[in-house]
Coordinates of C-alpha atoms in Angstrom, one line a residue:
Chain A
X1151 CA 118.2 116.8 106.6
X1152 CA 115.2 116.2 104.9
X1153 CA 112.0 116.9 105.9
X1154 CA 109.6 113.7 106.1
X1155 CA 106.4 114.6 104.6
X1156 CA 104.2 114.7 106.9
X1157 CA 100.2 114.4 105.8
X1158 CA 97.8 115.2 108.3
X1159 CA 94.3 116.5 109.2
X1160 CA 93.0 119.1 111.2
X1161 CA 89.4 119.0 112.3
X1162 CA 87.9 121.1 114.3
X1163 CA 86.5 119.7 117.5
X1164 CA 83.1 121.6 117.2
X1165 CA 82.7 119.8 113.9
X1166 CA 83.3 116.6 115.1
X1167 CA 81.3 116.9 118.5
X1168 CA 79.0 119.8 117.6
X1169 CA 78.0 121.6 121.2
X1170 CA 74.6 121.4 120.9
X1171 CA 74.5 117.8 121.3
X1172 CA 77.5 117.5 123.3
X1173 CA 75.4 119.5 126.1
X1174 CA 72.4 117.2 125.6
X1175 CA 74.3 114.5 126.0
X1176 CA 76.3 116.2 129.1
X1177 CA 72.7 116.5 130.3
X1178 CA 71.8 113.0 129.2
X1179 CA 74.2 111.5 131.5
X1180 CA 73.7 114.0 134.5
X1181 CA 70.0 112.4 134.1
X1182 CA 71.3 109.6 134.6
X1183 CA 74.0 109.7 137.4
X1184 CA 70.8 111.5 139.5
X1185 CA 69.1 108.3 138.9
X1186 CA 71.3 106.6 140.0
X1187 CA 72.1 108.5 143.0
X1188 CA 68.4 108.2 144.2
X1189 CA 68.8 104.5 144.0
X1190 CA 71.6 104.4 146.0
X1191 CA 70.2 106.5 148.7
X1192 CA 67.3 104.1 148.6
X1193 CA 69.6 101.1 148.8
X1194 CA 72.0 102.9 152.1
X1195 CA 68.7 103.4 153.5
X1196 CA 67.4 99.6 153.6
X1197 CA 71.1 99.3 154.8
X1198 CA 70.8 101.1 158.1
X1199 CA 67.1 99.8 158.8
X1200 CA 69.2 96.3 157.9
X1201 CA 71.3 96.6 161.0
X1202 CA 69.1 98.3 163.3
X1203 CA 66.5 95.7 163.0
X1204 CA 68.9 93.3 163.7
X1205 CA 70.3 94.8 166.6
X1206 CA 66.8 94.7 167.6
X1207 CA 66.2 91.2 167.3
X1208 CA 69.6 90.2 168.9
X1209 CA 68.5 92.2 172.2
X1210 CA 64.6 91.3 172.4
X1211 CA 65.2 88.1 173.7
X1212 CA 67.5 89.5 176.7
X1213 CA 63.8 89.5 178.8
X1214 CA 61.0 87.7 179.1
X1215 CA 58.8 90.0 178.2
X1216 CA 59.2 93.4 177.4
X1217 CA 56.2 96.1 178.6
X1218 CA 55.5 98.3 175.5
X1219 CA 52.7 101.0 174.5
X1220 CA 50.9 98.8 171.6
X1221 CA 50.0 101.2 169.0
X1222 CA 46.2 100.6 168.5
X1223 CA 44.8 102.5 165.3
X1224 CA 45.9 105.3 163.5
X1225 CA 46.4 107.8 166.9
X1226 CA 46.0 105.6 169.6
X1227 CA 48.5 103.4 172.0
X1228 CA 47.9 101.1 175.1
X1229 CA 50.3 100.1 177.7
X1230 CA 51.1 96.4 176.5
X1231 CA 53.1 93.0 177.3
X1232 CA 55.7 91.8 174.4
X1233 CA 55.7 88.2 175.1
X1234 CA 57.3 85.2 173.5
X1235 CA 59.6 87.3 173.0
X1236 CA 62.0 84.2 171.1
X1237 CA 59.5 83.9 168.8
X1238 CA 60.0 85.9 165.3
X1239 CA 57.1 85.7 162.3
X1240 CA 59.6 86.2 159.7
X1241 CA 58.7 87.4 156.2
X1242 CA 60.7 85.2 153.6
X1243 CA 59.0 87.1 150.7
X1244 CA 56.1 87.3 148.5
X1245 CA 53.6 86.6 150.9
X1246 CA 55.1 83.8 152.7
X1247 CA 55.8 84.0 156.0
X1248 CA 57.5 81.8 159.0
X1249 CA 58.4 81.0 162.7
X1250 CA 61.7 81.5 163.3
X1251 CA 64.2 81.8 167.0
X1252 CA 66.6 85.4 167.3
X1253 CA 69.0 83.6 166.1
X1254 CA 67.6 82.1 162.9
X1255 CA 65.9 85.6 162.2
X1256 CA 69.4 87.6 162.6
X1257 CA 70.8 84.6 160.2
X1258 CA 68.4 85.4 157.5
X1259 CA 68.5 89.1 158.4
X1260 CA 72.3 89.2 157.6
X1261 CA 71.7 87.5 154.5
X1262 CA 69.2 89.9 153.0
X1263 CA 72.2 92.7 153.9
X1264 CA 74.7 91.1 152.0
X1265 CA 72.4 90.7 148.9
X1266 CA 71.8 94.7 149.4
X1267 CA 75.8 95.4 150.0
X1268 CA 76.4 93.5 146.6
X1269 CA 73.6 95.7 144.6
X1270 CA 74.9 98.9 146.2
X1271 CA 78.6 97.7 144.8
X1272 CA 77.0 97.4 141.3
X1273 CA 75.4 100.4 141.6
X1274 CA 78.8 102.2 142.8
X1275 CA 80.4 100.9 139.8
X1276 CA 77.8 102.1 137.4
X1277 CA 78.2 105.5 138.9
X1278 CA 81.6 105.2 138.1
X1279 CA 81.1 104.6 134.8
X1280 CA 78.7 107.8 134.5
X1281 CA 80.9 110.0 135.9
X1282 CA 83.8 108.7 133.5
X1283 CA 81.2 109.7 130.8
X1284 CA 80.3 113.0 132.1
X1285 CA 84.1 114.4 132.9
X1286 CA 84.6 113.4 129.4
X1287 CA 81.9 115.1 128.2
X1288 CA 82.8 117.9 130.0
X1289 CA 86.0 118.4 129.0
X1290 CA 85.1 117.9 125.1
X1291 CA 82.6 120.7 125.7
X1292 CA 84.9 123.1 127.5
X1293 CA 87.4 122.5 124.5
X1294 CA 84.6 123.0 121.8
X1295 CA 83.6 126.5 123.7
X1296 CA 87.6 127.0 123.2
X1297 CA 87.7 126.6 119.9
X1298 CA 90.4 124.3 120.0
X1299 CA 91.3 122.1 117.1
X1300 CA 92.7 118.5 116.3
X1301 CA 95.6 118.0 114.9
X1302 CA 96.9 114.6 113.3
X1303 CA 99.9 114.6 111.5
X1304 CA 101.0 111.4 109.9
X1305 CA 104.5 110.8 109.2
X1306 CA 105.8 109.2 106.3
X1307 CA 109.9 107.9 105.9
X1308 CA 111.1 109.8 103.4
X1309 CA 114.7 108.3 104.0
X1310 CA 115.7 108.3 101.0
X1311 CA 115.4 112.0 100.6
X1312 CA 116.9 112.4 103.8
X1313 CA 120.0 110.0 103.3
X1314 CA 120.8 111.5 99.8
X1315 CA 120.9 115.0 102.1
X1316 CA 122.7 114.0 104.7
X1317 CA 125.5 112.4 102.3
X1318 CA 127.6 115.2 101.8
X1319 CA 127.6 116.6 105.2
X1320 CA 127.9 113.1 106.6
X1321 CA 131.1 112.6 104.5
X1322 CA 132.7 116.0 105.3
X1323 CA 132.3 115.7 109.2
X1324 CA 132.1 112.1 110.5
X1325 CA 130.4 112.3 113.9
X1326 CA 128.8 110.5 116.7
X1327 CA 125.6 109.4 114.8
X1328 CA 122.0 111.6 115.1
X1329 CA 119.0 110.6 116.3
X1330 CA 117.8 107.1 116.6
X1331 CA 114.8 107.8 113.8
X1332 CA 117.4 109.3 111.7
X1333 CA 119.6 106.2 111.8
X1334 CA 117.2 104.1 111.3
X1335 CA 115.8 105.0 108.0
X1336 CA 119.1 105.6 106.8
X1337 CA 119.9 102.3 107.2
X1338 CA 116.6 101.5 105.7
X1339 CA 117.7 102.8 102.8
X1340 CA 121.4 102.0 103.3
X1341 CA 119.8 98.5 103.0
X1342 CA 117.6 99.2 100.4
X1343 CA 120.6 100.1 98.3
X1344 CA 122.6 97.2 99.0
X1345 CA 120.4 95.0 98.7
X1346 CA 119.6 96.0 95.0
X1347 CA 123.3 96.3 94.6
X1348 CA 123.8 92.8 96.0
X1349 CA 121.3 91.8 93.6
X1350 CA 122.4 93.1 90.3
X1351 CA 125.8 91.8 91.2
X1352 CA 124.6 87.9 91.9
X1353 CA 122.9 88.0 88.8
X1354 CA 126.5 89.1 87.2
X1355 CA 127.9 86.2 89.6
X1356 CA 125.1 83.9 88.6
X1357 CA 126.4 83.5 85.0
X1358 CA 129.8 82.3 86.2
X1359 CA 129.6 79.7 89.2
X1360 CA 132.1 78.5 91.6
X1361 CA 132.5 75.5 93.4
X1362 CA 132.2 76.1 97.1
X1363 CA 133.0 73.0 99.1
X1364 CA 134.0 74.6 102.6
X1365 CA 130.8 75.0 104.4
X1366 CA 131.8 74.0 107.7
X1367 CA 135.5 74.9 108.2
X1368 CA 134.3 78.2 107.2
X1369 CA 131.4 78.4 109.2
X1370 CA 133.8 78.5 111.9
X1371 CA 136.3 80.4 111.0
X1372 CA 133.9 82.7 109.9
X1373 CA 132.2 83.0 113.4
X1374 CA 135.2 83.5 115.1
X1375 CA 136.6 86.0 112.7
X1376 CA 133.0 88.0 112.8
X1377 CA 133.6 88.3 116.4
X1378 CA 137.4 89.8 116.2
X1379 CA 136.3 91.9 113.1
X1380 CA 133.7 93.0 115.6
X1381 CA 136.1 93.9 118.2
X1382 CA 138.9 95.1 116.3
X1383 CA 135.7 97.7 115.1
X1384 CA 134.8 98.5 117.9
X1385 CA 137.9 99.7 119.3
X1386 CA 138.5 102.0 116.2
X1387 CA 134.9 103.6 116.3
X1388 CA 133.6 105.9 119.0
X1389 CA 130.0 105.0 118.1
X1390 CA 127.7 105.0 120.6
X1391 CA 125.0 102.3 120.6
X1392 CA 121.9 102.4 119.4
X1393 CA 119.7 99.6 120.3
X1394 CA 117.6 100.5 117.6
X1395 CA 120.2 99.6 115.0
X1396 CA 120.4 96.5 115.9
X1397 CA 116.4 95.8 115.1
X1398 CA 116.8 97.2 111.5
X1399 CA 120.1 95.7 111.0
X1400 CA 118.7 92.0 111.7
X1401 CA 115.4 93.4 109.7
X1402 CA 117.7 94.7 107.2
X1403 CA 119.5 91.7 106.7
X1404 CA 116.9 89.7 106.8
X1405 CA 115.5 91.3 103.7
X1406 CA 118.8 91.2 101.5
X1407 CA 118.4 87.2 102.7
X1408 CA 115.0 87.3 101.3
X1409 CA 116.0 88.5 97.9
X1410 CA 118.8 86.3 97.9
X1411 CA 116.6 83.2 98.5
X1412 CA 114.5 83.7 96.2
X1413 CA 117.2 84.3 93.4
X1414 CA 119.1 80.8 94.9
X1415 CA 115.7 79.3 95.9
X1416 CA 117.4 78.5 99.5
X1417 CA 115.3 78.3 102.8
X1418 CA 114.3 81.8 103.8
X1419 CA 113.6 80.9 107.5
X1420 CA 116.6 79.6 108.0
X1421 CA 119.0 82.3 106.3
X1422 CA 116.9 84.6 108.7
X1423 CA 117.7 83.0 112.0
X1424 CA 121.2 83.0 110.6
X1425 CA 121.6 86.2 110.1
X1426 CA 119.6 87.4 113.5
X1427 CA 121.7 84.9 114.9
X1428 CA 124.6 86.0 113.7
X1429 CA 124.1 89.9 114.4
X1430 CA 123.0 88.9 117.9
X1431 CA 126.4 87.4 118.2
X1432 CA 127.7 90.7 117.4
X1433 CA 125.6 92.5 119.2
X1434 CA 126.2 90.7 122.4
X1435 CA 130.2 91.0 121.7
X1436 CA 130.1 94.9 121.2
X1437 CA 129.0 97.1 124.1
X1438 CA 127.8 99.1 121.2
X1439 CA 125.2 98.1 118.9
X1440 CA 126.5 101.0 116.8
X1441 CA 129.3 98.6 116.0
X1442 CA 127.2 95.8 115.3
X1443 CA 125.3 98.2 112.6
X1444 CA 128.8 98.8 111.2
X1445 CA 129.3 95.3 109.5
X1446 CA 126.3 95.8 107.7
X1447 CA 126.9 99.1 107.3
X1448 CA 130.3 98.2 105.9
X1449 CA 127.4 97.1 103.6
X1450 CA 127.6 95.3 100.4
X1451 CA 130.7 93.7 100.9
X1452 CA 130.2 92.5 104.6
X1453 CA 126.7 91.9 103.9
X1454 CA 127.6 90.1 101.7
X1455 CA 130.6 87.9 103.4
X1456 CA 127.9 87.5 106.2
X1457 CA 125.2 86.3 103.8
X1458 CA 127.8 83.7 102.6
X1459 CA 129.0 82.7 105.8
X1460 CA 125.2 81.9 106.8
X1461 CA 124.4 80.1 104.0
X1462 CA 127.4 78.2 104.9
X1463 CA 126.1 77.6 108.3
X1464 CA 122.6 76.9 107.4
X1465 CA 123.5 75.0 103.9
X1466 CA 125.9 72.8 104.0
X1467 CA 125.1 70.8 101.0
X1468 CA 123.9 74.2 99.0
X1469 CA 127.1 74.8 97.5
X1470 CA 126.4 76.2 94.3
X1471 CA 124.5 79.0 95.7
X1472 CA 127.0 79.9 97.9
X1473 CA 129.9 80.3 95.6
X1474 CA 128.0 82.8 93.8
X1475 CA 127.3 85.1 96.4
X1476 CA 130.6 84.6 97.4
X1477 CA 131.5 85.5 94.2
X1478 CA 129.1 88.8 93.7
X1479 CA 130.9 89.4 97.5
X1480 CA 134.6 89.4 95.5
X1481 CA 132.7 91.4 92.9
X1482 CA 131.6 93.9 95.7
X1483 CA 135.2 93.8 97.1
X1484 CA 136.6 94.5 93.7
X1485 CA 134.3 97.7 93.0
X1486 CA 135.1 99.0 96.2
X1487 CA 138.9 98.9 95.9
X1488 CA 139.0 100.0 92.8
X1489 CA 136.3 102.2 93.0
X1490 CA 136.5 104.1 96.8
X1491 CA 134.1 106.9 95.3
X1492 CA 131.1 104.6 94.7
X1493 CA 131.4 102.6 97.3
X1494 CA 131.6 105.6 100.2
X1495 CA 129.0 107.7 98.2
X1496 CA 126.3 104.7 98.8
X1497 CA 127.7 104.3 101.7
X1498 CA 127.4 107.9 103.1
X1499 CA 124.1 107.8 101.6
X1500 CA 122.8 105.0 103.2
X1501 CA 123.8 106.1 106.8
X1502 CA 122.4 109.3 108.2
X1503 CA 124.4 108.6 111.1
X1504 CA 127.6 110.2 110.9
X1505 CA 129.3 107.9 113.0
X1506 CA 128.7 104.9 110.4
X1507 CA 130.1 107.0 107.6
X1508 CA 133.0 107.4 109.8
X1509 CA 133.3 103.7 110.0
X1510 CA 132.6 103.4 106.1
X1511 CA 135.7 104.9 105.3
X1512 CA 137.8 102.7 107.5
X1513 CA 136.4 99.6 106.3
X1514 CA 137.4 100.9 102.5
X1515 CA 140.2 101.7 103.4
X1516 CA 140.9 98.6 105.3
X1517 CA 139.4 96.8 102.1
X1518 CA 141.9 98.2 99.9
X1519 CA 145.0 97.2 102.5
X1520 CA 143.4 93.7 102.2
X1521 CA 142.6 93.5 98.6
X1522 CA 145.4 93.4 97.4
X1523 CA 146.9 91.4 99.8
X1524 CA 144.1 89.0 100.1
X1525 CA 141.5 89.9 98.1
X1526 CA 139.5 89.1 100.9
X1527 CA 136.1 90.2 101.8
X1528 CA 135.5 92.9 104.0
X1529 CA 136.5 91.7 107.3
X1530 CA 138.0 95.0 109.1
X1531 CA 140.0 93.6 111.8
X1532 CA 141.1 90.7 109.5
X1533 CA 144.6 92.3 110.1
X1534 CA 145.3 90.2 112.6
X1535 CA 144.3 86.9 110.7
X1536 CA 144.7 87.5 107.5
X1537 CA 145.5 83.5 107.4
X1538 CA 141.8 83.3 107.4
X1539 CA 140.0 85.3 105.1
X1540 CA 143.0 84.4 102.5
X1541 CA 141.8 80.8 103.0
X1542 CA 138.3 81.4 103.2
X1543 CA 138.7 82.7 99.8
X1544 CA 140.7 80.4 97.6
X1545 CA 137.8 77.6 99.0
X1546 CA 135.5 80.1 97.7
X1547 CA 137.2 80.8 94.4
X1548 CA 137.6 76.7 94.1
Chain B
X199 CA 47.0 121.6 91.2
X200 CA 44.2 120.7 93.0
X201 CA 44.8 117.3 92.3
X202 CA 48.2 117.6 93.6
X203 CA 46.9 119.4 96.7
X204 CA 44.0 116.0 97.6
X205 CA 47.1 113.9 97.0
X206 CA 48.9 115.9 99.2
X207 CA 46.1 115.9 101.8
X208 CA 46.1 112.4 101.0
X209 CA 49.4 111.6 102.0
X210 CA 49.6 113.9 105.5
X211 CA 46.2 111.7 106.3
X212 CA 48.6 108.7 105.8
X213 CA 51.4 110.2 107.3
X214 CA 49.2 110.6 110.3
X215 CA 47.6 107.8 110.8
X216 CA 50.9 106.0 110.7
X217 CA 52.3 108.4 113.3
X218 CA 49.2 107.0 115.7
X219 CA 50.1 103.7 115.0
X220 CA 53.9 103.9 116.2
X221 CA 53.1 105.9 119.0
X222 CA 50.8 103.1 119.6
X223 CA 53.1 100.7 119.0
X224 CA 55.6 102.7 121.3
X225 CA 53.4 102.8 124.3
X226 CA 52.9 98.9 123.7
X227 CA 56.7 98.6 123.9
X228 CA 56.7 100.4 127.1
X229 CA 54.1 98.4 129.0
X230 CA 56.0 95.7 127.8
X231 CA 59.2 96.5 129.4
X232 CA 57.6 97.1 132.8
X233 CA 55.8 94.3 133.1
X234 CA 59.2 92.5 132.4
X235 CA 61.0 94.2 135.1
X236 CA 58.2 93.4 137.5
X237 CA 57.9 90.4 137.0
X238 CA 61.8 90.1 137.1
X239 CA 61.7 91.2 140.4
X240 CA 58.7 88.8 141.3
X241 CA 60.9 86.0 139.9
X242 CA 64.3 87.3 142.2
X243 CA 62.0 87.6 144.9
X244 CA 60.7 83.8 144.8
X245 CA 63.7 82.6 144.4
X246 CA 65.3 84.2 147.4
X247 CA 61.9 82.6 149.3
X248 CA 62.8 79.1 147.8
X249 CA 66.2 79.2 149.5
X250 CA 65.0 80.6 153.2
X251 CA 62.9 77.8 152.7
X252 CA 65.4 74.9 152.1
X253 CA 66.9 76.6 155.1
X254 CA 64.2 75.9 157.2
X255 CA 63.6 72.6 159.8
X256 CA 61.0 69.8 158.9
X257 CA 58.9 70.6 161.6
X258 CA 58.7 75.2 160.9
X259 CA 55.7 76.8 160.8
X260 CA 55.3 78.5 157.1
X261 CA 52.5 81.0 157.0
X262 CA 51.0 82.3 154.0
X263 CA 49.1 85.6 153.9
X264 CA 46.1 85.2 151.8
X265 CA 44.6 88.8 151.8
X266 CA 44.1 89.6 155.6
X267 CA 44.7 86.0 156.6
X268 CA 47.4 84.3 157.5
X269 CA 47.0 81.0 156.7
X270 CA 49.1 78.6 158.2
X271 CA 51.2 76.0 155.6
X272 CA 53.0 72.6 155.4
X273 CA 56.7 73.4 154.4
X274 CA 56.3 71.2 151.2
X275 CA 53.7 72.8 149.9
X276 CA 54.9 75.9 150.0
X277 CA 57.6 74.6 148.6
X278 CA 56.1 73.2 145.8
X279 CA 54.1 76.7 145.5
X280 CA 56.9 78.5 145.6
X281 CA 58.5 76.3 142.6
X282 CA 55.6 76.4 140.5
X283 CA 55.2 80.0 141.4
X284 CA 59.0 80.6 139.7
X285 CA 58.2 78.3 136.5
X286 CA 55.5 80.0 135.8
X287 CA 57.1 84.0 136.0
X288 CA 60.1 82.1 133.9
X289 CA 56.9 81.2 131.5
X290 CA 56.1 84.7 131.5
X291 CA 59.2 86.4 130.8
X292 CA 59.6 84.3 128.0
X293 CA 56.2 85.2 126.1
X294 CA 56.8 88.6 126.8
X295 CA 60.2 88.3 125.3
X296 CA 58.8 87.5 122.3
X297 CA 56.3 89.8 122.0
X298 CA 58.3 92.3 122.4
X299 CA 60.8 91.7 119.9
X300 CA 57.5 91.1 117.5
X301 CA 56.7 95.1 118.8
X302 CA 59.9 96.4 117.9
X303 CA 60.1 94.9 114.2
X304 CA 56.5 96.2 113.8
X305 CA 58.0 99.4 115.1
X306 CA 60.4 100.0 113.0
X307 CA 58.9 98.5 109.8
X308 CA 56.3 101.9 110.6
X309 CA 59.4 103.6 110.9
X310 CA 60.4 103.4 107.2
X311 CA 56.6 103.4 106.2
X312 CA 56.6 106.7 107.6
X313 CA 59.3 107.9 106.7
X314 CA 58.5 106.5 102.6
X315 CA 55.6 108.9 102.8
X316 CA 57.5 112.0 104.2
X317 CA 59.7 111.6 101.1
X318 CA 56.4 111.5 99.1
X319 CA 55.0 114.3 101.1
X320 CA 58.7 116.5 100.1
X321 CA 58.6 115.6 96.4
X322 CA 55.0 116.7 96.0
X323 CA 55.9 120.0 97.9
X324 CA 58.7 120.5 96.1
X325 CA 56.7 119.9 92.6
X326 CA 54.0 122.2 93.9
X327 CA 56.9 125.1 94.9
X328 CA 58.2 124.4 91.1
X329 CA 54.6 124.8 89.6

């Protein structure tokens, strides 16, 4: 496979955080966390002198009066009466004081401790913060001291490289498909590819218009017949599913829409919703999305019949658009009859994933059963109705 | 030369003097900042007052203590004390927010002053060095 190219940088960490300052600022911040330590203290201490003092308060008032050594100077105490002992001289602040009961004075003693619980949470939280800064400077400077270095890599799809690889091997030995990255691009470019096949054959189709006058029979017919086709390829592949198919193949889709719209001028949004809507339906038949990548994978031609059978559902009344995509989808059909070479060889391009080349080769061969039969599109399991697709296409060659 | 030497001379006089003024300017900066964070506290603490107050009865005692007095006070005056009190540390704030936002421009328009000379000061050095 391929290598993607991969551009990256490596920078040394002791050029981008040079140790010298990372220590400062390791210091800077230990500065600070002391700080803030101190404060806290402080703040725990006014805490317990808080509650003490109130426990105080709540039991002066259990006597009358209390007998006390007054202190009476600097060095100096006298035996003493503590009277009125209900009777608190509260400070309120900044000079201002007043007469308050036990009770009252607890009340505004418990209040002053919440305001100090609420600062000392603050305070916790800017710790926090510090310490988050510190540990990360910390570790920075242990990796500068071991000289380690970073490493970015960026990744670039280089799926066409790879697809154009993996062809060959692909085509040889069918498998269960790779990885999900693999299968992906591939389909990318699988996509790519048929969507600038798709559009050099519409502009071939473009020149010569049909009539198309069956947008709602076979909208229907269409669903239903998705849905076996579906099925019926389901049961013949052993793919596993890959969720992530199904995003690209609705992405995918999407896009060939896109170009389609603005060659036919139709409404992009709703071709889009179509499609999604339709792989969705697919996706939610199969137990594999695998299978649901496999119509598109089946590519051009049941892009293609897909595209047409949107446009059906979505524009009714767009008729002469649709006839020639149906028409570019019989051109499709045609080449890959005739032609089983070209078609598998984009084919096993486009998918990485062995398993979709596998299922490449059954939908050509089914193809060629039904072309000339039917000259249908490429509906696989249209075996069992071939009363269908035969109809669907003499409306579209009307 | 000796031309370019006084200029030189010249220039480190300037460079000085400018260095003087921003520290000057830096010191002025600092003041300002405590005095703001004082009188922060001042206004937190008057406000906490102002509520203990509302809490109180019609009929409390409110003392004030006036240096080693304390001087007993009707509840709506100190109320109303205690309210003009915080209008006018909200007053204060404000001017000294100004002012200090006037500091730090001044500060760093020294800033590049100082640093316009420096390049001066380099450029003569370095013509000196070549002569």
């Amino acid at each position: 496979m391929g290598k993607p190219e991969v551009k990256g940088t490596v920078t040394s960490l002791s050029s981008v955080f040079p140790p010298e300052e990372m220590q400062k600022a390791a210091k800077m911040v230990e500065g600070k966390l002391s700080e803030k330590q101190n404060e806290m203290n402080q703040l725990k201490e006014f805490i317990a002198d808080n509650t003490s003092l109130i426990n105080l308060v709540q039991k002066l008032p259990d006597e009358l009066h209390h007998d006390i050594m007054v202190p009476f100077g600097k060095a100096a105490f006298f035996p003493g009466r503590l009277i009125h002992t209900n009777e608190f001289l509260v400070l309120l602040g900044e000079s201002y004081y007043a007469d308050r009961t036990a009770k009252q004075t607890v009340e505004i003693l418990k209040r002053r401790g919440k305001s100090l619980m609420s600062k000392v949470d603050a305070l916790k939280a800017e710790m926090q913060d510090l310490k988050a800064e510190a540990s990360f400077f910390d570790s920075t400077a242990s990796e500068v001291a071991d000289d380690l270095v970073e490493i970015r890599e960026y990744e670039e799809d280089n799926s066409t490289e790879r697809v154009s690889q993996s062809g060959p091997v692909e085509l040889e030995s069918p498998s269960v498909a790779e990885a999900d990255n693999k299968v992906s691009a591939s389909e990318d470019d699988e996509y790519a590819r048929l969507m600038s096949r798709l559009e050099e054959l519409e502009k071939e189709e473009l020149a010569a218009e049909d009539e198309d006058a069956n947008a709602n029979a076979t909208e229907t017919e269409t669903d239903s017949d998705e849905d076996e086709l579906t099925e019926a390829a389901f049961h013949r592949k052993k793919v596993e599913g890959y969720s992530s198919l199904d995003h690209n193949q609705r992405y995918l889709v999407s896009q060939p829409r896109k170009q389609l719209q603005q060659s036919k001028g139709k409404d992009p949004m709703n071709e889009e919703m179509s499609t999604t809507y339709n792989h969705q339906d697919l996706t939610n038949q199969l137990a594999c999305t695998g299978l649901t990548a496999e119509p598109v994978t089946k590519g051009e031609i049941s892009r293609g019949r897909i595209v047409h059978q949107d446009t059906k559902m979505l524009n009714p009344p767009v008729n002469a658009s649709v006839p020639s995509e149906k028409t570019s989808l019989k051109q499709i059909i045609h080449d890959s009859s005739r032609n089983e070479k070209p078609v598998q060889t984009p084919k096993s391009e486009f998918d990485s994933s062995k398993a979709f080349t596998g299922s490449i080769i059954e939908h050509t061969e089914n193809l060629e059963k039904k072309l000339p039969e039917q000259k249908t599109t490429s509906s696989q399991s249209s075996d069992s109705k071939p009363s269908k697709p035969v109809s669907r296409f003499k409306m579209q060659r009307k | 030369m000796s031309s370019s030497s006084i200029a030189l001379r010249e220039l480190q006089r300037d460079l000085e003097n400018k260095a003087n003024d921003l520290s000057k300017l830096q010191k002025d900066i600092a003041k300002n900042h405590q005095v703001r964070k004082k009188y922060t506290i001042q206004l937190g603490e008057n406000e906490l007052v102002l509520k203990e107050l509302d809490l109180l009865k019609e009929d409390a005692n409110v003392y004030k203590l006036i240096g080693p007095v304390l001087v007993k006070q009707d509840l709506a005056e100190a109320n109303a004390n205690v309210r003009k009190r915080i209008e006018y540390i909200s007053a204060e704030l404000k001017r000294l927010d100004g002012s200090l936002q006037d500091l730090e421009e001044k500060q760093h328009s020294k800033r590049e002053a100082i640093l316009k000379v420096q390049q001066r000061i380099q450029s003569h050095q370095a013509g000196k060095a070549k002569a």
